[in-house]
Amino acid sequence: MNDNNGNKYRNKKERKGGVKYADLHVHTVFSDGTFTPEETVRVAREKGLSCIAICDHDCVDGIGPSIEYSKKNPIEIIPGVELTVMKDRKEIHMLGYFISWKEEWFNEILKRIQAERISRIDKMIEKLKRFNIEVHPDRVLSMAGGKGSVGRLHLAQTLLEIKAVSSIQMAFDKYIGDFKPCYVGDISFSPKEAIELILKAKGVPVLAHPCTMRDDSLIQEFVKYGMRGIEIFHTDHSLSVSKKYEKIAKEYGLLVTGGSDCHGLGKGRVLLGSVRVPYSVVERLKEEANGNQQT
Ligand code: AMP
Ligand code: ZN
Ligand code: FE
Ligand code: FE
C-alpha cells in the first residue's frame, strides 16, 4: 500500500498515522549537511519523526553529539555512515546501519579517508584552473567547518560563492558531477571492501540511492559480498523507480529502507522527513544487526 509521497504501508493502521516513522538517511555538518546534530534532532522532532539515522559521508563524528542531544529531546538515533565506493570509475554510496561507531580501528580508517578527501578537493581545484576558475582550498575547508568530511557539495558552494556558477546544480552539471571534466574520484573503497568493513563494524550494509548507480546488474555482485538491503525510497526516486528496486530487493531477499538524504539547507529545501518509512523497517534492521553481533 503506497501513498502519493511514495511511503509504503503494510496496513490501514500505518496509513492512518498509528505508527512511528523514521528517516533513515540524514547528513549533518560533520559531512556536507548544514544542520548541527542539535538542529537535526530539533527539526526531526518538529517533523514528527520517531527515529533518524545519522549517515554522514565517511564520518561518524556526528553520531555522539546527536545521541547526547536526543537524551533531552527524545528521538531515536541510529548510528550510520555513508561510505564512498568506487567501481569502474563510478561513485557508489553504501550505507551502514547500526555500526559500532566507537571502535578505534573503524575511526582510524575513516580519518584516513577524510584526509584523502582533502587531497581530492585539491585535485579538483587544480582541474578547475583549466577553466580559468581559481578556488582557494582554505575556502572550501572553511565551508566544511573544519571538521568531518569535506566533499563536492562544499566545493560547489564555494564555486557559487565566487560566482563561477549560478547554482549548486550547475557546479555539478558543468564541472564536478560524476564523469564531468573536473571530477576526481580517488577516495574510497571497492564495493567488496566497503561491505566487509561495515560487516566487520557489526553494521548492516545497504545500497544508497541505487538510481544514481545506473547499473542494476551490480546488485547481484554486492549481495555476494554480504550487502543486506536497498534504499528503495529516496528523494531522487520516483514511485516507479522505488517499485523497480522493491522488486529487485525481493528477488535477492534484501531489506528495503528509505530516507530523505537531507543535507539541511545544503541543497536548498530542507528534506528531513519528506521521505520516511514506518518503524517496522527499523525493527527489521535491528534484527539484522543483532544477527551480526552474534557472529
Ligand atoms: P562526495 O562525497 O564529495 O563525492 O559528494 C557527494 C555528494 O555530492 C552527494 O551526497 C550529493 O550531496 C552531491 N552530489 C553528487 N552528485 C550530484 C549531482 N549530480 N547533483 C547534485 N548534487 C550532487
Ligand atoms: Zn552528501
Ligand atoms: Fe549519497
Ligand atoms: Fe547521502
PDB file of C-alpha atoms and ligand atoms in Angstrom:
ATOM      1  CA  MET A   1       0.000   0.000   0.000  1.00  0.00           C
ATOM      2  CA  ASN A   2       1.553   3.330  -1.076  1.00  0.00           C
ATOM      3  CA  ASP A   3       0.540   6.979  -0.724  1.00  0.00           C
ATOM      4  CA  ASN A   4       1.332   9.874  -3.063  1.00  0.00           C
ATOM      5  CA  ASN A   5       4.660  10.514  -1.346  1.00  0.00           C
ATOM      6  CA  GLY A   6       5.885   7.048  -2.059  1.00  0.00           C
ATOM      7  CA  ASN A   7       5.541   5.970   1.576  1.00  0.00           C
ATOM      8  CA  LYS A   8       4.855   2.307   1.913  1.00  0.00           C
ATOM      9  CA  TYR A   9       2.441   0.899   4.456  1.00  0.00           C
ATOM     10  CA  ARG A  10       1.723  -2.659   5.468  1.00  0.00           C
ATOM     11  CA  ASN A  11      -1.844  -1.947   6.563  1.00  0.00           C
ATOM     12  CA  LYS A  12      -4.501   0.743   7.124  1.00  0.00           C
ATOM     13  CA  LYS A  13      -3.346   1.436  10.694  1.00  0.00           C
ATOM     14  CA  GLU A  14       0.044   2.536   9.414  1.00  0.00           C
ATOM     15  CA  ARG A  15      -1.547   4.755   6.776  1.00  0.00           C
ATOM     16  CA  LYS A  16      -3.816   6.451   9.300  1.00  0.00           C
ATOM     17  CA  GLY A  17      -0.885   7.525  11.466  1.00  0.00           C
ATOM     18  CA  GLY A  18      -0.989   4.935  14.223  1.00  0.00           C
ATOM     19  CA  VAL A  19       2.685   4.183  13.710  1.00  0.00           C
ATOM     20  CA  LYS A  20       6.054   5.784  14.235  1.00  0.00           C
ATOM     21  CA  TYR A  21       8.164   6.947  11.310  1.00  0.00           C
ATOM     22  CA  ALA A  22      11.865   7.015  10.579  1.00  0.00           C
ATOM     23  CA  ASP A  23      14.026   8.939   8.108  1.00  0.00           C
ATOM     24  CA  LEU A  24      16.975   6.643   7.532  1.00  0.00           C
ATOM     25  CA  HIS A  25      19.320   8.924   5.594  1.00  0.00           C
ATOM     26  CA  VAL A  26      20.366  12.225   7.166  1.00  0.00           C
ATOM     27  CA  HIS A  27      23.555  14.328   6.872  1.00  0.00           C
ATOM     28  CA  THR A  28      24.910  16.825   9.411  1.00  0.00           C
ATOM     29  CA  VAL A  29      27.691  19.447   9.455  1.00  0.00           C
ATOM     30  CA  PHE A  30      30.088  16.530  10.015  1.00  0.00           C
ATOM     31  CA  SER A  31      29.834  15.965   6.267  1.00  0.00           C
ATOM     32  CA  ASP A  32      28.007  18.154   3.760  1.00  0.00           C
ATOM     33  CA  GLY A  33      24.802  18.888   5.665  1.00  0.00           C
ATOM     34  CA  THR A  34      24.237  22.352   7.115  1.00  0.00           C
ATOM     35  CA  PHE A  35      22.463  21.290  10.325  1.00  0.00           C
ATOM     36  CA  THR A  36      24.389  20.651  13.519  1.00  0.00           C
ATOM     37  CA  PRO A  37      23.364  17.470  15.361  1.00  0.00           C
ATOM     38  CA  GLU A  38      21.269  19.693  17.680  1.00  0.00           C
ATOM     39  CA  GLU A  39      19.434  21.302  14.753  1.00  0.00           C
ATOM     40  CA  THR A  40      18.977  17.910  13.101  1.00  0.00           C
ATOM     41  CA  VAL A  41      17.341  16.461  16.226  1.00  0.00           C
ATOM     42  CA  ARG A  42      15.183  19.558  16.717  1.00  0.00           C
ATOM     43  CA  VAL A  43      13.921  19.628  13.110  1.00  0.00           C
ATOM     44  CA  ALA A  44      13.370  15.848  13.073  1.00  0.00           C
ATOM     45  CA  ARG A  45      11.155  16.177  16.149  1.00  0.00           C
ATOM     46  CA  GLU A  46       9.290  19.092  14.560  1.00  0.00           C
ATOM     47  CA  LYS A  47       8.624  16.868  11.547  1.00  0.00           C
ATOM     48  CA  GLY A  48       7.092  14.242  13.838  1.00  0.00           C
ATOM     49  CA  LEU A  49       9.767  11.606  13.282  1.00  0.00           C
ATOM     50  CA  SER A  50      10.447   8.994  15.959  1.00  0.00           C
ATOM     51  CA  CYS A  51      13.803   7.890  14.609  1.00  0.00           C
ATOM     52  CA  ILE A  52      16.572   9.165  12.327  1.00  0.00           C
ATOM     53  CA  ALA A  53      19.748   7.560  11.023  1.00  0.00           C
ATOM     54  CA  ILE A  54      22.771   9.864  11.003  1.00  0.00           C
ATOM     55  CA  CYS A  55      24.618   8.837   7.837  1.00  0.00           C
ATOM     56  CA  ASP A  56      27.436  11.289   7.147  1.00  0.00           C
ATOM     57  CA  HIS A  57      29.816  10.664   4.260  1.00  0.00           C
ATOM     58  CA  ASP A  58      32.810   8.637   5.529  1.00  0.00           C
ATOM     59  CA  CYS A  59      32.398  10.062   9.035  1.00  0.00           C
ATOM     60  CA  VAL A  60      30.782   9.044  12.329  1.00  0.00           C
ATOM     61  CA  ASP A  61      31.634  12.144  14.398  1.00  0.00           C
ATOM     62  CA  GLY A  62      28.067  13.497  14.301  1.00  0.00           C
ATOM     63  CA  ILE A  63      26.597  10.418  15.983  1.00  0.00           C
ATOM     64  CA  GLY A  64      27.792  11.040  19.568  1.00  0.00           C
ATOM     65  CA  PRO A  65      26.529  14.658  19.741  1.00  0.00           C
ATOM     66  CA  SER A  66      23.199  13.601  18.154  1.00  0.00           C
ATOM     67  CA  ILE A  67      22.676  10.858  20.738  1.00  0.00           C
ATOM     68  CA  GLU A  68      23.665  13.243  23.525  1.00  0.00           C
ATOM     69  CA  TYR A  69      21.205  15.899  22.390  1.00  0.00           C
ATOM     70  CA  SER A  70      18.447  13.333  21.874  1.00  0.00           C
ATOM     71  CA  LYS A  71      18.540  12.462  25.588  1.00  0.00           C
ATOM     72  CA  LYS A  72      16.828  15.759  26.415  1.00  0.00           C
ATOM     73  CA  ASN A  73      14.833  15.869  23.184  1.00  0.00           C
ATOM     74  CA  PRO A  74      13.707  12.284  22.787  1.00  0.00           C
ATOM     75  CA  ILE A  75      14.174  10.769  19.366  1.00  0.00           C
ATOM     76  CA  GLU A  76      15.891   7.507  18.481  1.00  0.00           C
ATOM     77  CA  ILE A  77      19.235   7.897  16.727  1.00  0.00           C
ATOM     78  CA  ILE A  78      20.531   5.064  14.559  1.00  0.00           C
ATOM     79  CA  PRO A  79      24.316   5.204  14.204  1.00  0.00           C
ATOM     80  CA  GLY A  80      25.038   5.125  10.483  1.00  0.00           C
ATOM     81  CA  VAL A  81      27.575   6.046   7.840  1.00  0.00           C
ATOM     82  CA  GLU A  82      27.542   6.535   4.067  1.00  0.00           C
ATOM     83  CA  LEU A  83      30.737   5.101   2.619  1.00  0.00           C
ATOM     84  CA  THR A  84      32.043   6.227  -0.747  1.00  0.00           C
ATOM     85  CA  VAL A  85      32.677   3.291  -3.037  1.00  0.00           C
ATOM     86  CA  MET A  86      34.337   3.309  -6.443  1.00  0.00           C
ATOM     87  CA  LYS A  87      33.582   0.764  -9.130  1.00  0.00           C
ATOM     88  CA  ASP A  88      34.854   1.191 -12.704  1.00  0.00           C
ATOM     89  CA  ARG A  89      35.368   4.940 -12.091  1.00  0.00           C
ATOM     90  CA  LYS A  90      31.768   5.184 -10.930  1.00  0.00           C
ATOM     91  CA  GLU A  91      30.953   6.600  -7.485  1.00  0.00           C
ATOM     92  CA  ILE A  92      28.533   4.480  -5.484  1.00  0.00           C
ATOM     93  CA  HIS A  93      27.343   5.074  -1.912  1.00  0.00           C
ATOM     94  CA  MET A  94      26.970   2.282   0.639  1.00  0.00           C
ATOM     95  CA  LEU A  95      25.059   2.928   3.849  1.00  0.00           C
ATOM     96  CA  GLY A  96      25.987   1.122   7.049  1.00  0.00           C
ATOM     97  CA  TYR A  97      23.337   0.965   9.800  1.00  0.00           C
ATOM     98  CA  PHE A  98      23.923   0.193  13.496  1.00  0.00           C
ATOM     99  CA  ILE A  99      27.689   0.263  13.050  1.00  0.00           C
ATOM    100  CA  SER A 100      29.949   0.058  16.109  1.00  0.00           C
ATOM    101  CA  TRP A 101      30.848   3.693  15.647  1.00  0.00           C
ATOM    102  CA  LYS A 102      33.126   3.967  18.676  1.00  0.00           C
ATOM    103  CA  GLU A 103      35.586   1.281  17.527  1.00  0.00           C
ATOM    104  CA  GLU A 104      39.071   2.781  17.266  1.00  0.00           C
ATOM    105  CA  TRP A 105      40.123   0.758  14.196  1.00  0.00           C
ATOM    106  CA  PHE A 106      36.982   1.889  12.352  1.00  0.00           C
ATOM    107  CA  ASN A 107      37.544   5.550  13.222  1.00  0.00           C
ATOM    108  CA  GLU A 108      41.186   5.313  12.122  1.00  0.00           C
ATOM    109  CA  ILE A 109      40.114   4.100   8.673  1.00  0.00           C
ATOM    110  CA  LEU A 110      37.579   6.916   8.373  1.00  0.00           C
ATOM    111  CA  LYS A 111      40.183   9.524   9.428  1.00  0.00           C
ATOM    112  CA  ARG A 112      42.430   8.299   6.594  1.00  0.00           C
ATOM    113  CA  ILE A 113      39.574   8.651   4.094  1.00  0.00           C
ATOM    114  CA  GLN A 114      38.802  12.139   5.425  1.00  0.00           C
ATOM    115  CA  ALA A 115      42.453  13.154   4.809  1.00  0.00           C
ATOM    116  CA  GLU A 116      42.241  11.711   1.273  1.00  0.00           C
ATOM    117  CA  ARG A 117      39.083  13.760   0.733  1.00  0.00           C
ATOM    118  CA  ILE A 118      41.116  16.944   1.350  1.00  0.00           C
ATOM    119  CA  SER A 119      43.731  15.948  -1.275  1.00  0.00           C
ATOM    120  CA  ARG A 120      40.930  15.081  -3.660  1.00  0.00           C
ATOM    121  CA  ILE A 121      39.490  18.613  -3.310  1.00  0.00           C
ATOM    122  CA  ASP A 122      42.969  19.985  -4.155  1.00  0.00           C
ATOM    123  CA  LYS A 123      42.995  17.839  -7.315  1.00  0.00           C
ATOM    124  CA  MET A 124      39.562  19.083  -8.376  1.00  0.00           C
ATOM    125  CA  ILE A 125      40.693  22.676  -7.730  1.00  0.00           C
ATOM    126  CA  GLU A 126      43.698  22.009  -9.992  1.00  0.00           C
ATOM    127  CA  LYS A 127      41.378  20.774 -12.764  1.00  0.00           C
ATOM    128  CA  LEU A 128      39.129  23.823 -12.400  1.00  0.00           C
ATOM    129  CA  LYS A 129      42.130  26.008 -13.323  1.00  0.00           C
ATOM    130  CA  ARG A 130      41.794  24.696 -16.888  1.00  0.00           C
ATOM    131  CA  PHE A 131      38.500  26.567 -16.980  1.00  0.00           C
ATOM    132  CA  ASN A 132      40.131  29.704 -15.567  1.00  0.00           C
ATOM    133  CA  ILE A 133      38.465  29.148 -12.227  1.00  0.00           C
ATOM    134  CA  GLU A 134      40.600  29.909  -9.180  1.00  0.00           C
ATOM    135  CA  VAL A 135      39.428  28.423  -5.895  1.00  0.00           C
ATOM    136  CA  HIS A 136      41.361  28.704  -2.652  1.00  0.00           C
ATOM    137  CA  PRO A 137      41.459  25.306  -0.883  1.00  0.00           C
ATOM    138  CA  ASP A 138      41.131  27.000   2.538  1.00  0.00           C
ATOM    139  CA  ARG A 139      37.821  28.485   1.481  1.00  0.00           C
ATOM    140  CA  VAL A 140      36.433  25.012   0.723  1.00  0.00           C
ATOM    141  CA  LEU A 141      37.736  23.703   4.039  1.00  0.00           C
ATOM    142  CA  SER A 142      36.143  26.549   5.952  1.00  0.00           C
ATOM    143  CA  MET A 143      32.893  25.904   4.051  1.00  0.00           C
ATOM    144  CA  ALA A 144      33.132  22.407   5.577  1.00  0.00           C
ATOM    145  CA  GLY A 145      33.544  23.966   9.023  1.00  0.00           C
ATOM    146  CA  GLY A 146      36.970  22.394   9.579  1.00  0.00           C
ATOM    147  CA  LYS A 147      35.560  19.083  10.769  1.00  0.00           C
ATOM    148  CA  GLY A 148      34.385  15.735   9.473  1.00  0.00           C
ATOM    149  CA  SER A 149      34.337  15.079   5.732  1.00  0.00           C
ATOM    150  CA  VAL A 150      34.902  17.754   3.133  1.00  0.00           C
ATOM    151  CA  GLY A 151      33.158  17.000  -0.148  1.00  0.00           C
ATOM    152  CA  ARG A 152      31.947  18.099  -3.528  1.00  0.00           C
ATOM    153  CA  LEU A 153      28.955  19.955  -2.093  1.00  0.00           C
ATOM    154  CA  HIS A 154      31.370  22.242  -0.204  1.00  0.00           C
ATOM    155  CA  LEU A 155      33.312  22.833  -3.414  1.00  0.00           C
ATOM    156  CA  ALA A 156      30.046  23.545  -5.267  1.00  0.00           C
ATOM    157  CA  GLN A 157      29.054  26.011  -2.522  1.00  0.00           C
ATOM    158  CA  THR A 158      32.439  27.735  -2.908  1.00  0.00           C
ATOM    159  CA  LEU A 159      32.042  27.914  -6.706  1.00  0.00           C
ATOM    160  CA  LEU A 160      28.665  29.568  -6.153  1.00  0.00           C
ATOM    161  CA  GLU A 161      30.135  31.982  -3.621  1.00  0.00           C
ATOM    162  CA  ILE A 162      32.838  33.169  -6.059  1.00  0.00           C
ATOM    163  CA  LYS A 163      30.175  33.335  -8.810  1.00  0.00           C
ATOM    164  CA  ALA A 164      31.914  30.787 -11.042  1.00  0.00           C
ATOM    165  CA  VAL A 165      28.478  29.148 -11.310  1.00  0.00           C
ATOM    166  CA  SER A 166      24.963  30.462 -10.837  1.00  0.00           C
ATOM    167  CA  SER A 167      23.693  27.468  -8.863  1.00  0.00           C
ATOM    168  CA  ILE A 168      24.914  24.432  -6.923  1.00  0.00           C
ATOM    169  CA  GLN A 169      23.351  22.198  -9.571  1.00  0.00           C
ATOM    170  CA  MET A 170      25.301  23.996 -12.304  1.00  0.00           C
ATOM    171  CA  ALA A 171      28.565  23.265 -10.454  1.00  0.00           C
ATOM    172  CA  PHE A 172      27.762  19.538 -10.618  1.00  0.00           C
ATOM    173  CA  ASP A 173      26.340  19.568 -14.150  1.00  0.00           C
ATOM    174  CA  LYS A 174      29.227  21.513 -15.639  1.00  0.00           C
ATOM    175  CA  TYR A 175      32.294  20.689 -13.560  1.00  0.00           C
ATOM    176  CA  ILE A 176      32.250  18.256 -10.638  1.00  0.00           C
ATOM    177  CA  GLY A 177      29.355  15.836 -11.159  1.00  0.00           C
ATOM    178  CA  ASP A 178      30.234  12.182 -11.871  1.00  0.00           C
ATOM    179  CA  PHE A 179      32.167  11.897 -15.162  1.00  0.00           C
ATOM    180  CA  LYS A 180      32.300  15.721 -15.568  1.00  0.00           C
ATOM    181  CA  PRO A 181      35.658  17.289 -16.514  1.00  0.00           C
ATOM    182  CA  CYS A 182      36.789  18.354 -13.027  1.00  0.00           C
ATOM    183  CA  TYR A 183      35.537  15.301 -11.134  1.00  0.00           C
ATOM    184  CA  VAL A 184      38.132  13.346  -9.186  1.00  0.00           C
ATOM    185  CA  GLY A 185      37.136  10.055  -7.578  1.00  0.00           C
ATOM    186  CA  ASP A 186      40.224   8.836  -5.842  1.00  0.00           C
ATOM    187  CA  ILE A 187      38.899   8.453  -2.357  1.00  0.00           C
ATOM    188  CA  SER A 188      37.188   5.397  -1.139  1.00  0.00           C
ATOM    189  CA  PHE A 189      36.867   1.671  -1.133  1.00  0.00           C
ATOM    190  CA  SER A 190      35.986  -1.028  -3.602  1.00  0.00           C
ATOM    191  CA  PRO A 191      32.423  -2.326  -3.113  1.00  0.00           C
ATOM    192  CA  LYS A 192      33.801  -5.508  -1.501  1.00  0.00           C
ATOM    193  CA  GLU A 193      36.000  -3.568   0.929  1.00  0.00           C
ATOM    194  CA  ALA A 194      33.161  -1.235   1.965  1.00  0.00           C
ATOM    195  CA  ILE A 195      30.678  -4.045   2.567  1.00  0.00           C
ATOM    196  CA  GLU A 196      33.242  -6.075   4.516  1.00  0.00           C
ATOM    197  CA  LEU A 197      34.175  -3.014   6.551  1.00  0.00           C
ATOM    198  CA  ILE A 198      30.555  -2.372   7.539  1.00  0.00           C
ATOM    199  CA  LEU A 199      30.068  -6.030   8.430  1.00  0.00           C
ATOM    200  CA  LYS A 200      33.281  -6.033  10.482  1.00  0.00           C
ATOM    201  CA  ALA A 201      31.890  -2.999  12.339  1.00  0.00           C
ATOM    202  CA  LYS A 202      28.773  -5.138  13.040  1.00  0.00           C
ATOM    203  CA  GLY A 203      26.656  -2.935  10.787  1.00  0.00           C
ATOM    204  CA  VAL A 204      24.079  -3.666   8.096  1.00  0.00           C
ATOM    205  CA  PRO A 205      25.267  -2.733   4.561  1.00  0.00           C
ATOM    206  CA  VAL A 206      22.544  -1.141   2.438  1.00  0.00           C
ATOM    207  CA  LEU A 207      22.941   0.271  -1.076  1.00  0.00           C
ATOM    208  CA  ALA A 208      22.126   4.013  -1.081  1.00  0.00           C
ATOM    209  CA  HIS A 209      20.004   5.608  -3.848  1.00  0.00           C
ATOM    210  CA  PRO A 210      20.573   2.814  -6.415  1.00  0.00           C
ATOM    211  CA  CYS A 211      19.184   5.032  -9.192  1.00  0.00           C
ATOM    212  CA  THR A 212      22.453   7.008  -9.261  1.00  0.00           C
ATOM    213  CA  MET A 213      24.439   3.801  -9.852  1.00  0.00           C
ATOM    214  CA  ARG A 214      22.929   3.369 -13.309  1.00  0.00           C
ATOM    215  CA  ASP A 215      23.806  -0.326 -13.412  1.00  0.00           C
ATOM    216  CA  ASP A 216      21.437  -2.650 -11.583  1.00  0.00           C
ATOM    217  CA  SER A 217      23.481  -5.687 -12.547  1.00  0.00           C
ATOM    218  CA  LEU A 218      25.995  -4.720  -9.838  1.00  0.00           C
ATOM    219  CA  ILE A 219      23.437  -5.501  -7.136  1.00  0.00           C
ATOM    220  CA  GLN A 220      23.970  -9.236  -7.577  1.00  0.00           C
ATOM    221  CA  GLU A 221      27.715  -8.774  -7.077  1.00  0.00           C
ATOM    222  CA  PHE A 222      27.181  -6.698  -3.907  1.00  0.00           C
ATOM    223  CA  VAL A 223      24.848  -9.348  -2.470  1.00  0.00           C
ATOM    224  CA  LYS A 224      27.654 -11.855  -2.931  1.00  0.00           C
ATOM    225  CA  TYR A 225      29.905  -9.668  -0.734  1.00  0.00           C
ATOM    226  CA  GLY A 226      27.267  -9.507   2.015  1.00  0.00           C
ATOM    227  CA  MET A 227      25.116  -6.465   1.223  1.00  0.00           C
ATOM    228  CA  ARG A 228      21.808  -6.813   3.095  1.00  0.00           C
ATOM    229  CA  GLY A 229      19.470  -4.107   1.828  1.00  0.00           C
ATOM    230  CA  ILE A 230      18.497  -1.492  -0.736  1.00  0.00           C
ATOM    231  CA  GLU A 231      17.358   2.078  -0.096  1.00  0.00           C
ATOM    232  CA  ILE A 232      14.261   1.933  -2.258  1.00  0.00           C
ATOM    233  CA  PHE A 233      12.656   5.185  -1.043  1.00  0.00           C
ATOM    234  CA  HIS A 234      14.797   8.271  -1.685  1.00  0.00           C
ATOM    235  CA  THR A 235      14.266  11.894  -2.685  1.00  0.00           C
ATOM    236  CA  ASP A 236      15.645  11.163  -6.165  1.00  0.00           C
ATOM    237  CA  HIS A 237      13.413   8.097  -6.704  1.00  0.00           C
ATOM    238  CA  SER A 238      10.044   8.332  -8.429  1.00  0.00           C
ATOM    239  CA  LEU A 239       7.373   5.870  -7.358  1.00  0.00           C
ATOM    240  CA  SER A 240       8.090   3.658 -10.368  1.00  0.00           C
ATOM    241  CA  VAL A 241      11.823   3.633  -9.554  1.00  0.00           C
ATOM    242  CA  SER A 242      11.029   2.664  -5.938  1.00  0.00           C
ATOM    243  CA  LYS A 243       8.817  -0.140  -7.201  1.00  0.00           C
ATOM    244  CA  LYS A 244      11.537  -1.388  -9.522  1.00  0.00           C
ATOM    245  CA  TYR A 245      14.043  -1.615  -6.655  1.00  0.00           C
ATOM    246  CA  GLU A 246      11.479  -3.146  -4.334  1.00  0.00           C
ATOM    247  CA  LYS A 247      11.102  -5.947  -6.857  1.00  0.00           C
ATOM    248  CA  ILE A 248      14.870  -6.403  -7.130  1.00  0.00           C
ATOM    249  CA  ALA A 249      15.155  -6.425  -3.309  1.00  0.00           C
ATOM    250  CA  LYS A 250      12.540  -9.152  -3.122  1.00  0.00           C
ATOM    251  CA  GLU A 251      14.343 -11.187  -5.751  1.00  0.00           C
ATOM    252  CA  TYR A 252      17.530 -11.216  -3.640  1.00  0.00           C
ATOM    253  CA  GLY A 253      15.825 -11.393  -0.232  1.00  0.00           C
ATOM    254  CA  LEU A 254      17.104  -7.932   0.744  1.00  0.00           C
ATOM    255  CA  LEU A 255      15.724  -5.495   3.304  1.00  0.00           C
ATOM    256  CA  VAL A 256      14.100  -2.346   1.948  1.00  0.00           C
ATOM    257  CA  THR A 257      14.856   1.030   3.547  1.00  0.00           C
ATOM    258  CA  GLY A 258      14.230   4.689   2.788  1.00  0.00           C
ATOM    259  CA  GLY A 259      15.377   8.163   3.691  1.00  0.00           C
ATOM    260  CA  SER A 260      15.369  11.752   2.512  1.00  0.00           C
ATOM    261  CA  ASP A 261      19.169  12.257   2.196  1.00  0.00           C
ATOM    262  CA  CYS A 262      18.619  15.591   3.917  1.00  0.00           C
ATOM    263  CA  HIS A 263      21.580  17.996   3.712  1.00  0.00           C
ATOM    264  CA  GLY A 264      19.938  20.689   5.867  1.00  0.00           C
ATOM    265  CA  LEU A 265      19.845  23.756   3.662  1.00  0.00           C
ATOM    266  CA  GLY A 266      22.812  22.464   1.613  1.00  0.00           C
ATOM    267  CA  LYS A 267      20.623  21.736  -1.369  1.00  0.00           C
ATOM    268  CA  GLY A 268      18.055  24.450  -0.832  1.00  0.00           C
ATOM    269  CA  ARG A 269      14.959  22.812   0.605  1.00  0.00           C
ATOM    270  CA  VAL A 270      15.014  21.015   3.986  1.00  0.00           C
ATOM    271  CA  LEU A 271      14.234  17.405   3.091  1.00  0.00           C
ATOM    272  CA  LEU A 272      14.200  15.898   6.587  1.00  0.00           C
ATOM    273  CA  GLY A 273      11.113  13.706   6.997  1.00  0.00           C
ATOM    274  CA  SER A 274       9.972  14.191   3.387  1.00  0.00           C
ATOM    275  CA  VAL A 275      10.904  10.563   2.753  1.00  0.00           C
ATOM    276  CA  ARG A 276      10.171   8.317   5.704  1.00  0.00           C
ATOM    277  CA  VAL A 277       9.448   4.692   6.420  1.00  0.00           C
ATOM    278  CA  PRO A 278       7.322   3.004   9.083  1.00  0.00           C
ATOM    279  CA  TYR A 279       9.175   1.991  12.230  1.00  0.00           C
ATOM    280  CA  SER A 280       8.790  -1.665  11.244  1.00  0.00           C
ATOM    281  CA  VAL A 281      11.698  -1.086   8.834  1.00  0.00           C
ATOM    282  CA  VAL A 282      13.884  -0.080  11.802  1.00  0.00           C
ATOM    283  CA  GLU A 283      12.864  -3.257  13.610  1.00  0.00           C
ATOM    284  CA  ARG A 284      13.908  -5.374  10.649  1.00  0.00           C
ATOM    285  CA  LEU A 285      17.263  -3.557  10.504  1.00  0.00           C
ATOM    286  CA  LYS A 286      17.730  -4.169  14.230  1.00  0.00           C
ATOM    287  CA  GLU A 287      17.069  -7.887  13.809  1.00  0.00           C
ATOM    288  CA  GLU A 288      19.660  -7.977  11.054  1.00  0.00           C
ATOM    289  CA  ALA A 289      22.186  -6.006  13.143  1.00  0.00           C
ATOM    290  CA  ASN A 290      21.608  -8.302  16.137  1.00  0.00           C
ATOM    291  CA  GLY A 291      22.387 -11.246  13.884  1.00  0.00           C
ATOM    292  CA  ASN A 292      25.737  -9.570  13.108  1.00  0.00           C
ATOM    293  CA  GLN A 293      26.535  -9.085  16.813  1.00  0.00           C
ATOM    294  CA  GLN A 294      26.330 -12.829  17.325  1.00  0.00           C
ATOM    295  CA  THR A 295      28.757 -13.788  14.548  1.00  0.00           C
TER     296      THR A 295
HETATM  297  P1  AMP B   1      31.271  13.467  -2.402  1.00  0.00           P
HETATM  298  O1  AMP B   1      31.038  12.612  -1.186  1.00  0.00           O
HETATM  299  O2  AMP B   1      32.291  14.525  -2.165  1.00  0.00           O
HETATM  300  O3  AMP B   1      31.539  12.662  -3.657  1.00  0.00           O
HETATM  301  O4  AMP B   1      29.923  14.234  -2.642  1.00  0.00           O
HETATM  302  C1  AMP B   1      28.735  13.514  -2.777  1.00  0.00           C
HETATM  303  C2  AMP B   1      27.585  14.465  -2.602  1.00  0.00           C
HETATM  304  O5  AMP B   1      27.567  15.407  -3.678  1.00  0.00           O
HETATM  305  C3  AMP B   1      26.237  13.786  -2.663  1.00  0.00           C
HETATM  306  O6  AMP B   1      25.809  13.313  -1.427  1.00  0.00           O
HETATM  307  C4  AMP B   1      25.365  14.899  -3.110  1.00  0.00           C
HETATM  308  O7  AMP B   1      25.083  15.700  -1.988  1.00  0.00           O
HETATM  309  C5  AMP B   1      26.253  15.704  -4.041  1.00  0.00           C
HETATM  310  N1  AMP B   1      26.078  15.360  -5.473  1.00  0.00           N
HETATM  311  C6  AMP B   1      26.732  14.410  -6.178  1.00  0.00           C
HETATM  312  N2  AMP B   1      26.350  14.422  -7.480  1.00  0.00           N
HETATM  313  C7  AMP B   1      25.432  15.410  -7.587  1.00  0.00           C
HETATM  314  C8  AMP B   1      24.658  15.946  -8.676  1.00  0.00           C
HETATM  315  N3  AMP B   1      24.793  15.462  -9.915  1.00  0.00           N
HETATM  316  N4  AMP B   1      23.825  16.952  -8.392  1.00  0.00           N
HETATM  317  C9  AMP B   1      23.704  17.460  -7.151  1.00  0.00           C
HETATM  318  N5  AMP B   1      24.400  17.016  -6.087  1.00  0.00           N
HETATM  319  C10 AMP B   1      25.252  16.006  -6.297  1.00  0.00           C
HETATM  320 ZN    ZN B   2      26.105  14.481   0.542  1.00  0.00          ZN
HETATM  321 FE    FE B   3      24.716   9.506  -1.274  1.00  0.00          FE
HETATM  322 FE    FE B   4      23.664  10.958   1.442  1.00  0.00          FE
END
